[in-house]
CSV table of C-alpha atoms (C1' of nucleotides) and ligand atoms in Angstrom, one decimal:
chain,number,residue,atom,x,y,z
Y,19,MET,CA,28.3,155.2,45.2
Y,20,THR,CA,25.9,157.3,43.4
Y,21,ASN,CA,27.2,158.7,40.1
Y,22,LYS,CA,30.8,158.6,39.5
Y,23,HIS,CA,32.5,161.3,37.1
Y,24,VAL,CA,30.1,163.8,37.0
Y,25,LYS,CA,32.4,166.4,36.6
Y,26,GLU,CA,34.2,165.0,33.9
Y,27,MET,CA,30.8,163.7,32.3
Y,28,GLU,CA,29.3,167.4,32.7
Y,29,ALA,CA,32.8,169.0,30.5
Y,30,LEU,CA,32.2,166.5,27.9
Y,31,LYS,CA,28.4,167.9,27.6
Y,32,GLU,CA,29.7,171.2,27.5
Y,33,HIS,CA,32.2,170.6,24.9
Y,34,LEU,CA,29.5,168.8,22.9
Y,35,GLY,CA,27.3,171.8,23.3
Y,36,LYS,CA,29.5,174.0,21.9
Y,37,HIS,CA,30.2,172.0,18.8
Y,38,GLN,CA,26.7,171.2,18.1
Y,39,LEU,CA,27.8,167.5,18.7
Y,40,LYS,CA,25.6,164.7,20.6
Y,41,LEU,CA,25.4,163.0,23.7
Y,42,THR,CA,25.5,159.0,22.2
Y,43,ARG,CA,25.4,155.8,24.5
Y,44,GLN,CA,28.7,154.8,23.2
Y,45,ARG,CA,30.2,158.2,24.1
Y,46,GLU,CA,29.0,157.8,27.8
Y,47,LEU,CA,30.2,154.1,27.7
Y,48,ILE,CA,33.8,155.2,26.5
Y,49,LEU,CA,33.9,157.8,28.9
Y,50,ASN,CA,33.2,155.9,31.7
Y,51,ALA,CA,35.6,153.2,30.9
Y,52,PHE,CA,38.6,155.9,30.2
Y,53,LEU,CA,38.3,157.6,33.2
Y,54,ARG,CA,39.3,154.1,35.4
Y,55,GLN,CA,42.4,154.5,33.1
Y,56,GLU,CA,45.9,156.6,33.5
Y,57,HIS,CA,47.0,155.5,30.2
Y,58,ILE,CA,45.5,153.5,27.8
Y,59,THR,CA,45.4,152.8,23.9
Y,60,ALA,CA,42.5,152.3,21.6
Y,61,GLU,CA,43.1,149.0,21.0
Y,62,ALA,CA,43.3,148.2,24.7
Y,63,MET,CA,39.7,150.0,25.1
Y,64,TYR,CA,38.1,148.0,22.4
Y,65,HIS,CA,39.1,144.8,24.0
Y,66,GLN,CA,38.1,146.0,27.4
Y,67,LEU,CA,34.7,147.4,26.3
Y,68,ALA,CA,33.9,144.2,23.9
Y,69,LYS,CA,32.2,142.5,27.2
Y,70,ALA,CA,29.7,145.6,27.6
Y,71,ASP,CA,29.5,146.0,24.1
Y,72,PRO,CA,30.4,143.4,21.3
Y,73,HIS,CA,28.9,145.8,18.7
Y,74,LEU,CA,31.6,148.4,19.4
Y,75,GLY,CA,33.3,149.7,16.6
Y,76,LEU,CA,37.2,150.5,16.7
Y,77,ALA,CA,36.7,153.5,14.7
Y,78,THR,CA,34.4,154.6,17.2
Y,79,ILE,CA,36.8,154.5,20.0
Y,80,TYR,CA,39.4,156.2,18.1
Y,81,ARG,CA,36.9,158.8,17.1
Y,82,THR,CA,35.8,159.1,21.0
Y,83,LEU,CA,39.0,159.3,22.4
Y,84,ASN,CA,40.2,162.1,19.9
Y,85,LEU,CA,37.0,163.7,20.7
Y,86,PHE,CA,38.0,163.6,24.6
Y,87,CYS,CA,41.5,165.4,23.4
Y,88,ASP,CA,39.2,168.2,21.8
Y,89,ALA,CA,37.4,168.3,25.2
Y,90,GLY,CA,40.6,168.6,27.1
Y,91,LEU,CA,39.8,165.4,29.1
Y,92,ALA,CA,42.6,163.5,27.3
Y,93,GLN,CA,45.9,164.1,25.6
Y,94,ALA,CA,47.0,161.8,23.3
Y,95,ARG,CA,50.9,160.6,23.8
Y,96,HIS,CA,53.1,158.6,21.0
Y,97,PHE,CA,55.3,156.1,22.5
Y,98,GLY,CA,56.7,153.8,20.2
Y,99,SER,CA,54.6,153.1,17.3
Y,100,GLN,CA,51.6,153.3,19.6
Y,101,THR,CA,49.6,156.1,20.8
Y,102,LYS,CA,48.4,155.6,24.6
Y,103,TYR,CA,45.5,158.3,25.5
Y,104,ASP,CA,46.3,159.7,29.0
Y,105,ASN,CA,43.6,160.4,31.2
Y,106,VAL,CA,44.5,164.8,31.9
Y,107,SER,CA,40.8,164.8,33.6
Y,108,HIS,CA,42.4,165.2,36.8
Y,109,LYS,CA,46.0,166.4,36.2
Y,110,GLY,CA,48.2,169.2,34.9
Y,111,HIS,CA,50.9,168.9,33.1
Y,112,HIS,CA,53.6,166.2,33.3
Y,113,ASP,CA,55.8,164.1,31.7
Y,114,HIS,CA,57.0,160.3,32.2
Y,115,LEU,CA,59.5,158.1,33.1
Y,116,ILE,CA,59.0,154.9,31.4
Y,117,CYS,CA,60.4,151.4,32.2
Y,118,THR,CA,61.6,149.5,29.5
Y,119,GLY,CA,61.4,146.5,31.3
Y,120,CYS,CA,57.5,146.0,32.4
Y,121,GLU,CA,56.2,148.9,30.6
Y,122,LYS,CA,55.3,150.7,33.6
Y,123,ILE,CA,54.8,154.6,33.4
Y,124,VAL,CA,55.3,156.9,36.0
Y,125,GLU,CA,54.3,160.7,36.0
Y,126,PHE,CA,56.7,163.7,37.3
Y,127,GLU,CA,56.2,167.3,37.3
Y,128,ASN,CA,60.1,169.3,37.5
Y,129,GLU,CA,59.3,172.8,37.8
Y,130,GLU,CA,63.0,173.7,37.0
Y,131,ILE,CA,63.5,171.5,34.2
Y,132,GLU,CA,60.5,173.3,33.0
Y,133,ARG,CA,62.5,176.4,33.2
Y,134,LEU,CA,65.4,175.6,32.2
Y,135,GLN,CA,63.8,174.6,28.8
Y,136,GLU,CA,62.2,178.0,28.4
Y,137,GLU,CA,66.1,179.4,28.9
Y,138,VAL,CA,67.0,177.2,26.1
Y,139,ALA,CA,64.5,178.4,23.9
Y,140,THR,CA,64.8,182.0,24.5
Y,141,ARG,CA,68.6,182.0,24.1
Y,142,ASN,CA,67.6,180.2,20.5
Y,143,GLY,CA,64.8,182.9,19.7
Y,144,PHE,CA,62.0,180.3,20.1
Y,145,THR,CA,59.0,180.4,21.8
Y,146,ILE,CA,57.8,177.1,23.0
Y,147,LYS,CA,53.9,175.8,22.5
Y,148,THR,CA,54.6,172.3,23.7
Y,149,HIS,CA,57.3,169.9,24.7
Y,150,ARG,CA,58.1,165.9,25.4
Y,151,LEU,CA,59.9,164.8,27.9
Y,152,GLU,CA,60.1,161.1,28.3
Y,153,LEU,CA,62.6,159.2,30.3
Y,154,TYR,CA,63.5,155.8,29.4
Y,155,GLY,CA,64.9,153.1,31.9
Y,156,LEU,CA,64.6,150.5,34.0
Y,157,CYS,CA,62.5,150.9,37.4
Y,158,SER,CA,63.7,149.4,40.5
Y,159,ARG,CA,61.9,146.1,40.0
Y,160,CYS,CA,63.3,145.4,37.1
Y,161,ARG,CA,66.7,146.2,37.2
Y,162,HIS,CA,66.9,143.2,39.5
A,11,MET,CA,89.0,168.7,-2.8
A,12,THR,CA,90.1,165.2,-2.6
A,13,ASN,CA,87.8,162.6,-0.9
A,14,LYS,CA,85.4,163.8,1.3
A,15,HIS,CA,83.8,161.9,4.5
A,16,VAL,CA,86.6,159.3,4.6
A,17,LYS,CA,86.8,159.0,8.2
A,18,GLU,CA,82.8,158.2,8.2
A,19,MET,CA,83.8,155.6,5.0
A,20,GLU,CA,86.7,154.3,7.2
A,21,ALA,CA,83.8,153.5,10.0
A,22,LEU,CA,81.5,152.3,8.1
A,23,LYS,CA,83.7,149.7,6.5
A,24,GLU,CA,84.9,148.8,10.1
A,25,HIS,CA,81.5,148.0,11.2
A,26,LEU,CA,81.0,146.0,7.8
A,27,GLY,CA,84.0,144.1,8.6
A,28,LYS,CA,83.1,143.3,11.7
A,29,HIS,CA,79.7,141.8,10.7
A,30,GLN,CA,80.2,140.3,7.6
A,31,LEU,CA,78.6,142.7,5.4
A,32,LYS,CA,79.9,144.1,2.5
A,33,LEU,CA,80.6,147.2,1.0
A,34,THR,CA,78.3,148.2,-2.1
A,35,ARG,CA,78.1,150.8,-4.4
A,36,GLN,CA,74.5,151.7,-2.9
A,37,ARG,CA,76.3,152.4,0.3
A,38,GLU,CA,78.5,154.3,-0.8
A,39,LEU,CA,76.4,156.2,-2.6
A,40,ILE,CA,73.8,156.7,0.3
A,41,LEU,CA,76.7,157.3,2.5
A,42,ASN,CA,77.9,160.4,0.7
A,43,ALA,CA,74.6,162.1,0.4
A,44,PHE,CA,73.5,161.0,4.0
A,45,LEU,CA,76.7,162.7,5.4
A,46,ARG,CA,75.4,166.2,3.8
A,47,GLN,CA,72.6,166.5,5.6
A,48,GLU,CA,71.5,167.0,9.4
A,49,HIS,CA,68.2,165.5,9.9
A,50,ILE,CA,66.6,163.7,6.7
A,51,THR,CA,63.6,161.0,6.5
A,52,ALA,CA,64.5,157.7,4.3
A,53,GLU,CA,61.6,159.3,1.8
A,54,ALA,CA,63.6,162.1,1.5
A,55,MET,CA,66.6,160.4,0.7
A,56,TYR,CA,65.0,158.4,-1.8
A,57,HIS,CA,63.6,161.6,-4.0
A,58,GLN,CA,67.1,162.9,-3.5
A,59,LEU,CA,68.8,160.1,-4.7
A,60,ALA,CA,66.4,159.3,-7.8
A,61,LYS,CA,68.6,161.5,-10.0
A,62,ALA,CA,72.0,159.8,-9.1
A,63,ASP,CA,70.5,156.4,-9.4
A,64,PRO,CA,66.9,156.3,-10.6
A,65,HIS,CA,66.8,152.4,-9.8
A,66,LEU,CA,67.8,152.9,-6.1
A,67,GLY,CA,64.9,151.2,-3.8
A,68,LEU,CA,63.3,152.9,-1.1
A,69,ALA,CA,64.0,149.5,0.7
A,70,THR,CA,67.6,149.7,0.2
A,71,ILE,CA,67.3,153.3,1.6
A,72,TYR,CA,65.8,152.4,4.9
A,73,ARG,CA,67.9,149.3,5.2
A,74,THR,CA,71.1,151.4,4.8
A,75,LEU,CA,70.2,154.1,7.0
A,76,ASN,CA,69.6,151.7,9.5
A,77,LEU,CA,72.6,150.1,8.8
A,78,PHE,CA,74.5,153.6,9.4
A,79,CYS,CA,72.6,153.2,13.2
A,80,ASP,CA,74.3,150.0,13.6
A,81,ALA,CA,77.3,151.7,12.4
A,82,GLY,CA,76.9,154.6,15.2
A,83,LEU,CA,76.9,157.2,12.4
A,84,ALA,CA,73.1,157.6,12.4
A,85,GLN,CA,70.4,158.0,15.2
A,86,ALA,CA,66.8,157.2,13.8
A,87,ARG,CA,64.5,160.2,15.6
A,88,HIS,CA,60.9,159.7,15.5
A,89,PHE,CA,59.5,163.1,15.2
A,90,GLY,CA,55.3,163.3,14.6
A,91,SER,CA,54.8,160.2,12.2
A,92,GLN,CA,57.9,160.4,10.2
A,93,THR,CA,61.5,159.1,11.5
A,94,LYS,CA,64.4,161.4,10.7
A,95,TYR,CA,67.6,160.0,10.7
A,96,ASP,CA,70.0,162.4,12.4
A,97,ASN,CA,73.5,162.6,10.9
A,98,VAL,CA,75.4,162.0,14.5
A,99,SER,CA,78.9,161.1,12.8
A,100,HIS,CA,80.4,164.6,14.2
A,101,LYS,CA,78.2,165.4,17.1
A,102,GLY,CA,77.4,164.1,20.8
A,103,HIS,CA,74.4,163.5,22.7
A,104,HIS,CA,71.9,166.8,21.9
A,105,ASP,CA,68.2,167.5,22.2
A,106,HIS,CA,66.1,169.5,19.8
A,107,LEU,CA,63.8,172.5,19.3
A,108,ILE,CA,61.7,172.1,16.6
A,109,CYS,CA,59.9,175.4,14.7
A,110,THR,CA,56.4,173.7,14.2
A,111,GLY,CA,56.2,177.2,11.2
A,112,CYS,CA,59.1,176.2,9.3
A,113,GLU,CA,60.2,172.7,10.5
A,114,LYS,CA,63.4,174.3,11.6
A,115,ILE,CA,65.3,172.1,13.8
A,116,VAL,CA,67.6,173.4,16.1
A,117,GLU,CA,70.0,171.2,18.2
A,118,PHE,CA,71.3,172.0,22.0
A,119,GLU,CA,72.6,170.3,24.6
A,120,ASN,CA,72.1,171.5,28.6
A,121,GLU,CA,73.7,169.4,31.2
A,122,GLU,CA,71.6,170.9,33.6
A,123,ILE,CA,69.0,169.6,32.2
A,124,GLU,CA,70.5,166.3,32.0
A,125,ARG,CA,71.6,166.2,35.5
A,126,LEU,CA,67.8,167.1,36.7
A,127,GLN,CA,66.5,164.3,34.6
A,128,GLU,CA,68.8,162.2,36.7
A,129,GLU,CA,67.9,163.3,39.9
A,130,VAL,CA,64.2,162.7,39.0
A,131,ALA,CA,64.6,159.1,37.8
A,132,THR,CA,66.8,158.1,41.0
A,133,ARG,CA,64.2,160.0,43.3
A,134,ASN,CA,61.6,157.2,41.1
A,135,GLY,CA,64.0,154.2,41.5
A,136,PHE,CA,64.7,154.3,37.7
A,137,THR,CA,68.4,154.0,35.9
A,138,ILE,CA,67.7,155.9,32.7
A,139,LYS,CA,69.2,154.2,29.6
A,140,THR,CA,67.6,157.2,26.9
A,141,HIS,CA,65.5,160.1,27.1
A,142,ARG,CA,64.3,162.2,24.7
A,143,LEU,CA,63.3,165.9,24.8
A,144,GLU,CA,61.8,167.9,22.2
A,145,LEU,CA,60.3,171.5,22.3
A,146,TYR,CA,58.2,172.6,20.1
A,147,GLY,CA,57.4,176.3,19.1
A,148,LEU,CA,57.8,178.8,16.9
A,149,CYS,CA,61.1,180.5,15.7
A,150,SER,CA,62.0,184.2,15.5
A,151,ARG,CA,61.1,184.4,12.2
A,152,CYS,CA,57.9,182.6,12.2
A,153,ARG,CA,56.6,184.4,15.4
A,154,HIS,CA,56.3,187.4,13.0
B,17,DA,C1',4.5,161.7,20.6
B,18,DT,C1',5.9,162.6,15.7
B,19,DT,C1',8.7,164.6,12.6
B,20,DG,C1',13.0,165.4,10.4
B,21,DA,C1',17.2,167.7,9.9
B,22,DA,C1',21.8,166.6,11.2
B,23,DA,C1',25.1,163.9,13.4
B,24,DT,C1',27.1,159.5,14.9
B,25,DT,C1',27.9,154.7,14.1
B,26,DG,C1',30.1,150.3,12.5
B,27,DA,C1',31.9,147.5,8.7
B,28,DT,C1',35.5,148.0,5.7
B,29,DA,C1',38.1,150.5,2.4
B,30,DA,C1',42.0,153.4,2.3
B,31,DG,C1',46.3,155.7,3.9
B,32,DC,C1',50.9,155.8,5.6
B,33,DT,C1',55.3,154.2,7.1
B,34,DG,C1',58.3,151.1,7.7
B,35,DT,C1',59.4,146.1,7.0
B,36,DC,C1',59.5,141.2,4.6
B,37,DT,C1',60.0,138.3,0.9
B,38,DC,C1',62.6,136.1,-2.8
B,39,DA,C1',64.8,135.8,-7.2
B,40,DA,C1',68.6,138.2,-9.7
B,41,DA,C1',72.6,140.6,-9.0
B,42,DA,C1',76.8,142.2,-7.1
B,43,DT,C1',80.2,141.2,-3.9
B,44,DT,C1',84.4,138.8,-1.7
B,45,DA,C1',87.4,134.9,-0.4
B,46,DT,C1',89.4,131.1,-2.6
X,17,DA,C1',87.7,132.6,-12.7
X,18,DT,C1',84.7,129.9,-9.5
X,19,DA,C1',81.2,129.6,-5.8
X,20,DA,C1',79.6,130.8,-1.4
X,21,DT,C1',77.4,134.9,0.8
X,22,DT,C1',75.2,138.9,0.9
X,23,DT,C1',72.4,142.8,-1.2
X,24,DT,C1',69.3,144.5,-4.0
X,25,DG,C1',65.2,145.7,-6.2
X,26,DA,C1',60.0,145.3,-6.5
X,27,DG,C1',56.3,144.8,-4.6
X,28,DA,C1',53.7,142.0,-0.8
X,29,DC,C1',52.3,142.6,3.4
X,30,DA,C1',52.0,144.4,8.4
X,31,DG,C1',50.7,147.9,12.2
X,32,DC,C1',48.1,151.8,13.5
X,33,DT,C1',45.0,155.1,12.3
X,34,DT,C1',41.8,157.9,9.4
X,35,DA,C1',38.0,158.4,5.7
X,36,DT,C1',34.0,156.5,3.6
X,37,DC,C1',29.0,155.4,3.6
X,38,DA,C1',24.8,153.4,4.2
X,39,DA,C1',21.8,153.0,7.8
X,40,DT,C1',20.9,154.0,12.7
X,41,DT,C1',20.4,157.5,16.6
X,42,DT,C1',19.9,161.8,18.5
X,43,DC,C1',17.4,166.3,19.8
X,44,DA,C1',14.9,170.1,18.8
X,45,DA,C1',11.0,171.7,16.7
X,46,DT,C1',6.6,170.7,16.1
E,201,MN,MN1,50.7,160.9,32.0
E,202,MN,MN1,69.9,166.4,15.7
E,203,ZN,ZN1,60.0,147.9,35.5
E,204,ZN,ZN1,60.0,178.6,11.9
DNA sequence: ATTGAAATTGATAAGCTGTCTCAAAATTAT
DNA sequence: ATAATTTTGAGACAGCTTATCAATTTCAAT
């Protein structure tokens, strides 16, 4: 395997270029680690990266993940009291099923629900910009 | 007008009785103020009640609103970084349309969406316990 | 390759929301 | 009234995230 995550790296570089931001060793490091995850907290990335760079600061992780959000590579999702950064570099819009037993997260898309949401909004004179739909319950394994 | 909120007061008393809890002046005061609201933060109640009782502590407000949740009179909803306590004493399940312009909150129920949520869950082997659906956008007034 | 302006980093302080602690006060059963 | 139990209010504390700022790094222009 040669270079991984080339496309995403290009996307980041493009965003940096457009905003007078610089490409740093930390940003590269964090991007490569982030792209291996689906949903992860800043704190978890911090611990995970401590091996690769023990001096990497937590603030840098937060700043960088927020940068990825600006660049369209990540989306911050507030689950409970924590923010999970959703790796959306290779995904379109989706919502979440969350197991309260084992924390498992399953992504889903349902255009029928999306359509009905629009209908509800229109009926009430609203124009939807974003929405959040989270279904909490037990996965098949945790039910037994 | 004689006594308002009698039914809710009875519900609270019943909960208190069942759990060896006491009826205090503060709990009565907070209940009466709370029942006049639809969605309110603890902080907002704190300021609102400062006139009636300047010594009422914020911790007491939080404790009491959480007590109302236990008693089934309120539901804590986490919108953004704040918790709003939803006065559900006179409502069934519902979801929310939220205007990002003026903070207006409109409640709605859509059983078709609820049904589709169940379908999604079943298809993924989940059993739903709760869910949250929030639609963010602009109300008709804020759109112009 | 050097320079130097501008951005970034790491450590830590601060902010924000909400809960915990504990002595004093209030409630309720006796 | 008495006494056991619960509640309150003030402030400390906790969890998560952002702000501050001096030192370091990047990068475009020499
Ligand atoms: Mn996701
Ligand atoms: Mn509501
Ligand atoms: Zn599970
Ligand atoms: Zn509005």
